[in-house]
JSON list of C-alpha atoms in Angstrom, two decimals:
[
{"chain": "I", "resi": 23, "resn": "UNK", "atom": "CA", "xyz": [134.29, 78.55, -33.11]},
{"chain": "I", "resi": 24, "resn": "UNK", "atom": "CA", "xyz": [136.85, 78.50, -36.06]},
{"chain": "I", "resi": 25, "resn": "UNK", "atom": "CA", "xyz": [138.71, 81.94, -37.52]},
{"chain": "I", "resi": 26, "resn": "UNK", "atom": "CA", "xyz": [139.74, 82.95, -40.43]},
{"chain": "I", "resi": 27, "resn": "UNK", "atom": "CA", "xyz": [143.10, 84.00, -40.86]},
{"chain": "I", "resi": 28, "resn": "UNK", "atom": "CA", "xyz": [144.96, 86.50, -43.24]},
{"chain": "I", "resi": 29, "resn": "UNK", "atom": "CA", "xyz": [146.90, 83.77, -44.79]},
{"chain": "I", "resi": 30, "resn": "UNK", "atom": "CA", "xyz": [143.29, 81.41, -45.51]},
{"chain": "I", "resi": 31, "resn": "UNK", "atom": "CA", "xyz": [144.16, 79.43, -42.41]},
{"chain": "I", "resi": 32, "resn": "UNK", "atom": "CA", "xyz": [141.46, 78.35, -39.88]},
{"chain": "I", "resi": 33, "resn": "UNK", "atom": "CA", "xyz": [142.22, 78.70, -36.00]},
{"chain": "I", "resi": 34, "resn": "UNK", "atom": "CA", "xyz": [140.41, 77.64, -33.14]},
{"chain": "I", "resi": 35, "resn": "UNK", "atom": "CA", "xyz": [139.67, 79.85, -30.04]},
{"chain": "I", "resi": 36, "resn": "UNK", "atom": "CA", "xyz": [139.66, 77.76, -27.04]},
{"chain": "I", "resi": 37, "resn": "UNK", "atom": "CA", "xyz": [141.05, 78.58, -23.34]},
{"chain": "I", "resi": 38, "resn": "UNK", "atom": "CA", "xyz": [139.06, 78.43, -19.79]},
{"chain": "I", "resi": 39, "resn": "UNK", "atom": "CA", "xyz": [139.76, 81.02, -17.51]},
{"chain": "I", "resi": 40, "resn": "UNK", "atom": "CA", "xyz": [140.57, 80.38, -14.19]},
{"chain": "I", "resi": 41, "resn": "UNK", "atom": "CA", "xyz": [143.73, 81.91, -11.28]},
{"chain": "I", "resi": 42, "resn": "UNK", "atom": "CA", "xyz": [146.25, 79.57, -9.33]},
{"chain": "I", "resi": 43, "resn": "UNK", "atom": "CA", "xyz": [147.20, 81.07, -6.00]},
{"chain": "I", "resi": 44, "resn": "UNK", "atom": "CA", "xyz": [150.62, 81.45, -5.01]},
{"chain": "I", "resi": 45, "resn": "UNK", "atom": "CA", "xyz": [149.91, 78.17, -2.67]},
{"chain": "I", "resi": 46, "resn": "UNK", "atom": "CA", "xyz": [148.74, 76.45, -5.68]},
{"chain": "I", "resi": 47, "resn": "UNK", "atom": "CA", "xyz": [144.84, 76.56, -5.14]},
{"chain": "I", "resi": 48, "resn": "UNK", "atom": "CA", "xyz": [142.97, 76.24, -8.27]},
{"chain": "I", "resi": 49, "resn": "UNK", "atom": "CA", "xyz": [140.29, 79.31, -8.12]},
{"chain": "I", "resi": 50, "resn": "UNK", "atom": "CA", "xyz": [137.86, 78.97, -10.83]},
{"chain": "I", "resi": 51, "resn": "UNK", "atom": "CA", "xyz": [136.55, 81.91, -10.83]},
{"chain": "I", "resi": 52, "resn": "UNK", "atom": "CA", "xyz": [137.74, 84.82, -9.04]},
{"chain": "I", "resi": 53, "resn": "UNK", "atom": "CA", "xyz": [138.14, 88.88, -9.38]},
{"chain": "I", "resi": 54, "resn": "UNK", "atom": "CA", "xyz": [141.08, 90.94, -8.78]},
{"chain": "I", "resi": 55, "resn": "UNK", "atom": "CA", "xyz": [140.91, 93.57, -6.66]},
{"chain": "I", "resi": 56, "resn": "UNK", "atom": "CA", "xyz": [141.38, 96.52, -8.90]},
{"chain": "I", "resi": 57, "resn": "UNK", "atom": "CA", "xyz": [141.25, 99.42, -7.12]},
{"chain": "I", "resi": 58, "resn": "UNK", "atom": "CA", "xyz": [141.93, 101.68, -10.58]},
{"chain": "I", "resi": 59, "resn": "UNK", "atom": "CA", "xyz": [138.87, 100.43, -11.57]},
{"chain": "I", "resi": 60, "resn": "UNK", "atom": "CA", "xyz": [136.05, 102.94, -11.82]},
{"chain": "I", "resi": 61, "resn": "UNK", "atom": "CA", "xyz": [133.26, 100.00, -12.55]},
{"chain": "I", "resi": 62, "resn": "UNK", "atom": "CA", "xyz": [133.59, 96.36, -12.24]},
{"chain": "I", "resi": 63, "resn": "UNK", "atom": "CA", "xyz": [134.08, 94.38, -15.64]},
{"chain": "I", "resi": 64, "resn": "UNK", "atom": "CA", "xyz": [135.28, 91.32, -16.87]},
{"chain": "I", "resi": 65, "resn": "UNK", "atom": "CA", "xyz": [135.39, 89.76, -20.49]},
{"chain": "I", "resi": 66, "resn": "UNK", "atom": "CA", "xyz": [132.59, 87.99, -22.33]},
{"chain": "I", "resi": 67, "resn": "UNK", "atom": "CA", "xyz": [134.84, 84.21, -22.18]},
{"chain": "I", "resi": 68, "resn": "UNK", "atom": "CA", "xyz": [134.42, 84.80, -18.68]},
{"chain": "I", "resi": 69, "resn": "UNK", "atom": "CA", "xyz": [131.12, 85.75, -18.83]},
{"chain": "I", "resi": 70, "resn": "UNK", "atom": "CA", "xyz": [130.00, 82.34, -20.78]},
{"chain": "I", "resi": 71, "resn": "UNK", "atom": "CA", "xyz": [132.17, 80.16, -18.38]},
{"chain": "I", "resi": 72, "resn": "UNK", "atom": "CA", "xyz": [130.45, 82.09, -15.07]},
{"chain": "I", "resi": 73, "resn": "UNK", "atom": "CA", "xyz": [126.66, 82.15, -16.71]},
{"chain": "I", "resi": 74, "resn": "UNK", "atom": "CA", "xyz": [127.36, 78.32, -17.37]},
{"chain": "I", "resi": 75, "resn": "UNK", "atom": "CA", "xyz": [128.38, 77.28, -13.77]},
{"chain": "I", "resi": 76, "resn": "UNK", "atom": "CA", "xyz": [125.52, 79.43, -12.58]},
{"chain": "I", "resi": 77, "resn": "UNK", "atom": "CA", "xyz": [123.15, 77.23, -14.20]},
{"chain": "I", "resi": 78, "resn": "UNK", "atom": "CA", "xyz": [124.57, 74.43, -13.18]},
{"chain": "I", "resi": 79, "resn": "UNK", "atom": "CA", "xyz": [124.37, 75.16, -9.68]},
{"chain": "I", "resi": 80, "resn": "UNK", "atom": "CA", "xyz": [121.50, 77.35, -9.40]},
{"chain": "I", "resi": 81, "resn": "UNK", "atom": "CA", "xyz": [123.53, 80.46, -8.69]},
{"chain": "I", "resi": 82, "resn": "UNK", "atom": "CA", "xyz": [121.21, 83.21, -9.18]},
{"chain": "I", "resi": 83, "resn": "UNK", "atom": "CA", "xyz": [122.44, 85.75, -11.88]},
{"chain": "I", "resi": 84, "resn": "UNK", "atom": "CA", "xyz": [121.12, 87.97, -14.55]},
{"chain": "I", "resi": 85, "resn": "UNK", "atom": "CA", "xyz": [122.41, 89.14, -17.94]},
{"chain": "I", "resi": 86, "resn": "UNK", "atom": "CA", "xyz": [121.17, 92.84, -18.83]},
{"chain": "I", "resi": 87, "resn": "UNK", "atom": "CA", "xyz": [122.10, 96.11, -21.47]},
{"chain": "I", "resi": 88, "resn": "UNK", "atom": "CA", "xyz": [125.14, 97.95, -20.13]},
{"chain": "I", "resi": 89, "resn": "UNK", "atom": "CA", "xyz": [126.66, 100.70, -22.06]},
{"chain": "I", "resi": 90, "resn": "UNK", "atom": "CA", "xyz": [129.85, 101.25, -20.22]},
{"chain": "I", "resi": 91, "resn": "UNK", "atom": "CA", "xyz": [133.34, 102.99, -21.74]},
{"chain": "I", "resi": 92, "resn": "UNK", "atom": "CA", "xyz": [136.47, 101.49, -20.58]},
{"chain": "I", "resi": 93, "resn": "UNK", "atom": "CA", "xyz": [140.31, 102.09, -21.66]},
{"chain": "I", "resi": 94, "resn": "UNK", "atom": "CA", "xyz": [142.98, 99.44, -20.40]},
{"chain": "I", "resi": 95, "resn": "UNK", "atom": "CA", "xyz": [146.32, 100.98, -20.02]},
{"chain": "I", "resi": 96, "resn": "UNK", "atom": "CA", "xyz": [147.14, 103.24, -23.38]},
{"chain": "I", "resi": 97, "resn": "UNK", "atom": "CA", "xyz": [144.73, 101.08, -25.32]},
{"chain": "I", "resi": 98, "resn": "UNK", "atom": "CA", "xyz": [141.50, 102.39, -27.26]},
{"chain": "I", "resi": 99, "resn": "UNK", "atom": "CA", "xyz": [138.09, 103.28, -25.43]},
{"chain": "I", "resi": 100, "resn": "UNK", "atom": "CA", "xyz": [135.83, 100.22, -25.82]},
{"chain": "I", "resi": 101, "resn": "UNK", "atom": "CA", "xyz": [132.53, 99.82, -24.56]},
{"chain": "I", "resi": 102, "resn": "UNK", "atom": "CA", "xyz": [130.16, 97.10, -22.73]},
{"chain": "I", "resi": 103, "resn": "UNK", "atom": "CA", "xyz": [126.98, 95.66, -24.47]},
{"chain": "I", "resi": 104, "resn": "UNK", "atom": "CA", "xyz": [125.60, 93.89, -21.91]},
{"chain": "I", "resi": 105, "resn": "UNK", "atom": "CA", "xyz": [126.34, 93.74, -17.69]},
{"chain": "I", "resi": 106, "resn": "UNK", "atom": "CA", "xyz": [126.42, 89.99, -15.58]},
{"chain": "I", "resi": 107, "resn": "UNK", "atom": "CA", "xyz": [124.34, 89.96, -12.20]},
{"chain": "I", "resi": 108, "resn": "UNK", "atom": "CA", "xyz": [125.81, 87.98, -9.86]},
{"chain": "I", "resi": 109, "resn": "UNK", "atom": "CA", "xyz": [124.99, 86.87, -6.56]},
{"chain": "I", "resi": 110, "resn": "UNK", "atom": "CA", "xyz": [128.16, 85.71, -4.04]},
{"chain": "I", "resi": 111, "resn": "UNK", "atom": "CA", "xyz": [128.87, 85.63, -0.97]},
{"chain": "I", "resi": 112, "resn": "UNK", "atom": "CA", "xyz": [131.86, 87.04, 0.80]},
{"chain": "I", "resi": 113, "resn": "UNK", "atom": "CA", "xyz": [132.26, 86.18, 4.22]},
{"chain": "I", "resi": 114, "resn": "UNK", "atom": "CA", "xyz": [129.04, 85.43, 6.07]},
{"chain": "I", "resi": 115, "resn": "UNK", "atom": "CA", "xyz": [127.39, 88.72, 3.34]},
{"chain": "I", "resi": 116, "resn": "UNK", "atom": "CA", "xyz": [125.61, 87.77, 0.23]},
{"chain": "I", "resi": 117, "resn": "UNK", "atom": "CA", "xyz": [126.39, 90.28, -2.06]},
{"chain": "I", "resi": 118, "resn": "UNK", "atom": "CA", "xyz": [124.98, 91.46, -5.69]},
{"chain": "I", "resi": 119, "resn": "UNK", "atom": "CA", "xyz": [127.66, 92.39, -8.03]},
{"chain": "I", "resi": 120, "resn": "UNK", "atom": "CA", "xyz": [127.25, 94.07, -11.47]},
{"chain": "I", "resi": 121, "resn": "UNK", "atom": "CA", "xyz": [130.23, 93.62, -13.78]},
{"chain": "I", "resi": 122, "resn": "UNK", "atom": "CA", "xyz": [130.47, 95.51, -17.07]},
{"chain": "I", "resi": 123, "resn": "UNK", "atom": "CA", "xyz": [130.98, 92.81, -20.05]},
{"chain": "I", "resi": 124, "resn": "UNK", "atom": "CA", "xyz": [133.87, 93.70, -22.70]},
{"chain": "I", "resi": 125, "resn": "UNK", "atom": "CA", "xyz": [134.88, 91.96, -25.55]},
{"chain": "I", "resi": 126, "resn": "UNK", "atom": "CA", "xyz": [138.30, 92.43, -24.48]},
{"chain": "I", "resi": 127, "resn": "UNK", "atom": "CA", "xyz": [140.08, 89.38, -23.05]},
{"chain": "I", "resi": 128, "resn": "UNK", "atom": "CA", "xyz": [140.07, 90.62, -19.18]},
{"chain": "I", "resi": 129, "resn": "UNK", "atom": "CA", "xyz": [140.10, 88.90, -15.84]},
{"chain": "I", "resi": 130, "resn": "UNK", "atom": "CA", "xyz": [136.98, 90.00, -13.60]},
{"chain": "I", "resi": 131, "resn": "UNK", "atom": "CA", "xyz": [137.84, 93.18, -12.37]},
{"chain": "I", "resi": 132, "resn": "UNK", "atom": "CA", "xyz": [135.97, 94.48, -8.83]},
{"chain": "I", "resi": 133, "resn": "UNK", "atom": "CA", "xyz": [136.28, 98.43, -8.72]},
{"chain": "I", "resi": 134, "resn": "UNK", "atom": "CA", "xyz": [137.09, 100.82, -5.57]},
{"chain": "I", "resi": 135, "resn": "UNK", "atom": "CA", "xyz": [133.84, 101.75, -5.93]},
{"chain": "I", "resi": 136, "resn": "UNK", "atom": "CA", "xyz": [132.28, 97.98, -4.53]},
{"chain": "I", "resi": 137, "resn": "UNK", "atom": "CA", "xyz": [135.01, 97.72, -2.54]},
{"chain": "I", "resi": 138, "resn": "UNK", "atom": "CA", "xyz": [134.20, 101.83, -0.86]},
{"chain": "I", "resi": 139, "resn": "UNK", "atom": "CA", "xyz": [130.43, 100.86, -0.92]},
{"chain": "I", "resi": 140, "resn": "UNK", "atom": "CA", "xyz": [131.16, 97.57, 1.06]},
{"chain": "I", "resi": 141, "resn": "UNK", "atom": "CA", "xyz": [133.16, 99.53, 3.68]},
{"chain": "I", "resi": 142, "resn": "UNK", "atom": "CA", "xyz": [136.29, 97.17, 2.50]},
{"chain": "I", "resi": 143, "resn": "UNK", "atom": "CA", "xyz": [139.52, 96.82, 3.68]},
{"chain": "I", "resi": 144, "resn": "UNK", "atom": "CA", "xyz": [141.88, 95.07, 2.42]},
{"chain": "I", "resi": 145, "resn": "UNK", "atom": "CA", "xyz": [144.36, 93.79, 4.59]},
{"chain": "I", "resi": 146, "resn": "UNK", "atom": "CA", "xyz": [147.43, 92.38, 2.66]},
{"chain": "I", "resi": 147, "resn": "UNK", "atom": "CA", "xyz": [149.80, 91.31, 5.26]},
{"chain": "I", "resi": 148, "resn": "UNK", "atom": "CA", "xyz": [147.07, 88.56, 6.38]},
{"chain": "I", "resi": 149, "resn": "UNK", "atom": "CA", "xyz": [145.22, 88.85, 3.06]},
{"chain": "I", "resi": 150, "resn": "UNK", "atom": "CA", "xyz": [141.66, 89.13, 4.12]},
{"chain": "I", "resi": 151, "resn": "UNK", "atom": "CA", "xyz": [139.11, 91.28, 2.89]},
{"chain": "I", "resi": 152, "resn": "UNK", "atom": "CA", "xyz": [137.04, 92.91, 5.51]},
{"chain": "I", "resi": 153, "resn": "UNK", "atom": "CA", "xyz": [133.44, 94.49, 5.31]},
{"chain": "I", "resi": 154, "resn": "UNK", "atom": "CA", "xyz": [132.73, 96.78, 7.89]},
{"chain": "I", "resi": 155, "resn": "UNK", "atom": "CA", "xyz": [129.78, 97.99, 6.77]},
{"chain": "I", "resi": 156, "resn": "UNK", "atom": "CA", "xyz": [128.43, 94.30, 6.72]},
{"chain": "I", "resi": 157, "resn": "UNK", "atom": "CA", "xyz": [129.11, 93.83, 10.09]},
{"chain": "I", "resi": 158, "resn": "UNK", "atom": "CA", "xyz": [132.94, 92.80, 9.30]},
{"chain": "I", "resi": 159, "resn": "UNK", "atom": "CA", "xyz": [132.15, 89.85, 6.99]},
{"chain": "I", "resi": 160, "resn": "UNK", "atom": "CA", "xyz": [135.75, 88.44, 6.00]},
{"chain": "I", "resi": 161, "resn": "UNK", "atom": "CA", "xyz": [136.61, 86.75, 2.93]},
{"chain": "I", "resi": 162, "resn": "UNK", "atom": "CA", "xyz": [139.94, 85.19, 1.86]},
{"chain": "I", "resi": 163, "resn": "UNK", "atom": "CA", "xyz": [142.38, 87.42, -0.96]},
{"chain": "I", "resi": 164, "resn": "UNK", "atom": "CA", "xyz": [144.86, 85.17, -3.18]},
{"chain": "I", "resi": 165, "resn": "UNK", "atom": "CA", "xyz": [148.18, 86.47, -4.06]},
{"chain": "I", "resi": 166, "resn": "UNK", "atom": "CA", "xyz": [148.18, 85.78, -7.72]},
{"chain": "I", "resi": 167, "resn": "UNK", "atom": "CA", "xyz": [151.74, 85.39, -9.80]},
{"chain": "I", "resi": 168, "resn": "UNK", "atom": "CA", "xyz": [150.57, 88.52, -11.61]},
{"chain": "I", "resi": 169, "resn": "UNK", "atom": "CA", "xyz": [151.19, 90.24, -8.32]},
{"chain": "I", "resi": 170, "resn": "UNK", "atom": "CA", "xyz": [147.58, 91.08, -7.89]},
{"chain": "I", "resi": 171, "resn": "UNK", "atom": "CA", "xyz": [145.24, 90.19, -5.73]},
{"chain": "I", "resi": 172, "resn": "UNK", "atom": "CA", "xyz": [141.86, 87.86, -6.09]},
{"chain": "I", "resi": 173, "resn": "UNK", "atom": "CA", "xyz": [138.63, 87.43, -4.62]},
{"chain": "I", "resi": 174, "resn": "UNK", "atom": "CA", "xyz": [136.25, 84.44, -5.47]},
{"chain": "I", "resi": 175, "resn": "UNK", "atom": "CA", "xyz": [133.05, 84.64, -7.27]},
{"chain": "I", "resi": 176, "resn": "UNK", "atom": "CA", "xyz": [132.09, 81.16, -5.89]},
{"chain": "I", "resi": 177, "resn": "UNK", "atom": "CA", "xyz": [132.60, 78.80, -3.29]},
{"chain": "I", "resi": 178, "resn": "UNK", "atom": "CA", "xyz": [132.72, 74.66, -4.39]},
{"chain": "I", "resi": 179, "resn": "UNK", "atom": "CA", "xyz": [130.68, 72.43, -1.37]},
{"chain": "I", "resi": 180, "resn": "UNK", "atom": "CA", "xyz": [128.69, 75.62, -0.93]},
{"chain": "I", "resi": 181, "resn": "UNK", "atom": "CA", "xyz": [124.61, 76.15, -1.26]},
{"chain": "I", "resi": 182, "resn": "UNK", "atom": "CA", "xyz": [124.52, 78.85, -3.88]},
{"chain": "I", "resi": 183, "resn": "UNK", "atom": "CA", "xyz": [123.37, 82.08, -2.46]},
{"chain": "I", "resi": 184, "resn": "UNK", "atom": "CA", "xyz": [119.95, 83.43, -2.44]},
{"chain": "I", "resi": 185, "resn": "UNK", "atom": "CA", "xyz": [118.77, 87.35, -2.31]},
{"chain": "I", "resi": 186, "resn": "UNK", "atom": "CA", "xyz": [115.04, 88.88, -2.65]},
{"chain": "I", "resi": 187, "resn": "UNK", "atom": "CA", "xyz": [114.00, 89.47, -6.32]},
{"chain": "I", "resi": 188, "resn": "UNK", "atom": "CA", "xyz": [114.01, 93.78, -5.43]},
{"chain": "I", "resi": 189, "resn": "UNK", "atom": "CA", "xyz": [117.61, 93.12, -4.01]},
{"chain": "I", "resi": 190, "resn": "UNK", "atom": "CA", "xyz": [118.27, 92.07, -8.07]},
{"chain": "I", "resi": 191, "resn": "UNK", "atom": "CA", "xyz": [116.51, 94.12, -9.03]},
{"chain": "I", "resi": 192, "resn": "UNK", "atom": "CA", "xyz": [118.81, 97.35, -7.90]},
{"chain": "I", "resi": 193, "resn": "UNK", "atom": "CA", "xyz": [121.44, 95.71, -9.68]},
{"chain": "I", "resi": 194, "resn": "UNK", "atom": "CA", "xyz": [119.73, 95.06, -13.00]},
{"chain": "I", "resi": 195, "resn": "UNK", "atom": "CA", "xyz": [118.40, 98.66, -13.12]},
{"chain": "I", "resi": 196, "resn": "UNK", "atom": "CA", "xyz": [121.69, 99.96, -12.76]},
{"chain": "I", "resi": 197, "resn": "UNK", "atom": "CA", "xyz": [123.48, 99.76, -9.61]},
{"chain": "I", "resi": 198, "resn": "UNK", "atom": "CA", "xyz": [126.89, 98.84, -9.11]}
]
């Protein structure tokens, strides 16, 4: 879509978003852990891009109301409109997440709260993310150049992963 500009000018908005490990593996879409998080959000570009490959691969996921506040760093509070469903899986564990949509430009953003929930650890030397409460599922982390770390949403080669209608449900009435 085109801008306006102060000065009359037009601009164009137009960037994908997607990480680069430090070992130079392209990651579509991924979420850094961030553990200062108090709910999981991510921006609406993001948003578009992720609803997009989900319907191009039959990823289930559902788009719902959210009312959220969030602050990043000594900005303003802003709030979320609406909330992204999505269904991953991490490890051998599907999982439901709910992320918080902002019209902030943001990566995704997984809070302490999943990661408490999930019985997570993250182990950083080896940089693996462990479930134990889902019978110690592992899943890769990705040292980013930002210094953070990542997690991905989805998995090319993969069969998108399927969960029970109720087990969507939870998420789209509220649950994080």
């Amino acid at each position: 879509p085109k801008y306006a500009t102060a000065l009359g000018y037009e601009s164009q908005k137009s960037h994908h978003i997607y990480a680069v490990d430090l070992k130079g593996i392209d990651i579509p879409y991924l979420a850094y852990a961030d553990t200062a998080c108090a709910k999981s959000v991510g921006s609406q570009t993001g948003a578009d891009e992720l609803i997009e490959y989900c319907k191009t691969t039959g990823t289930q996921y559902a788009v719902v109301e959210d009312h959220e506040p969030f602050r990043f760093g000594p900005g303003k509070r802003i709030y979320s409109q609406t909330a992204l469903i999505l269904v991953v899986q991490w490890g051998n564990a599907v999982i439901v997440l709910r992320f918080s949509i902002v019209p902030q430009e943001i990566p995704f953003l997984v809070s302490k709260f999943v990661f408490k929930t999930l019985g997570g650890s993250l182990d950083l030397d080896d940089n693996i993310l462990t479930l134990k409460r889902l019978g110690g599922a592992q899943e890769p982390l990705h040292d980013l150049a930002t210094g953070h770390v990542g997690v991905a949403l989805t998995k090319e080669g993969n069969a998108p992963p399927k969960v029970r209608q109720e087990t969507l449900d939870l998420c789209i009435e509220g649950a994080e």
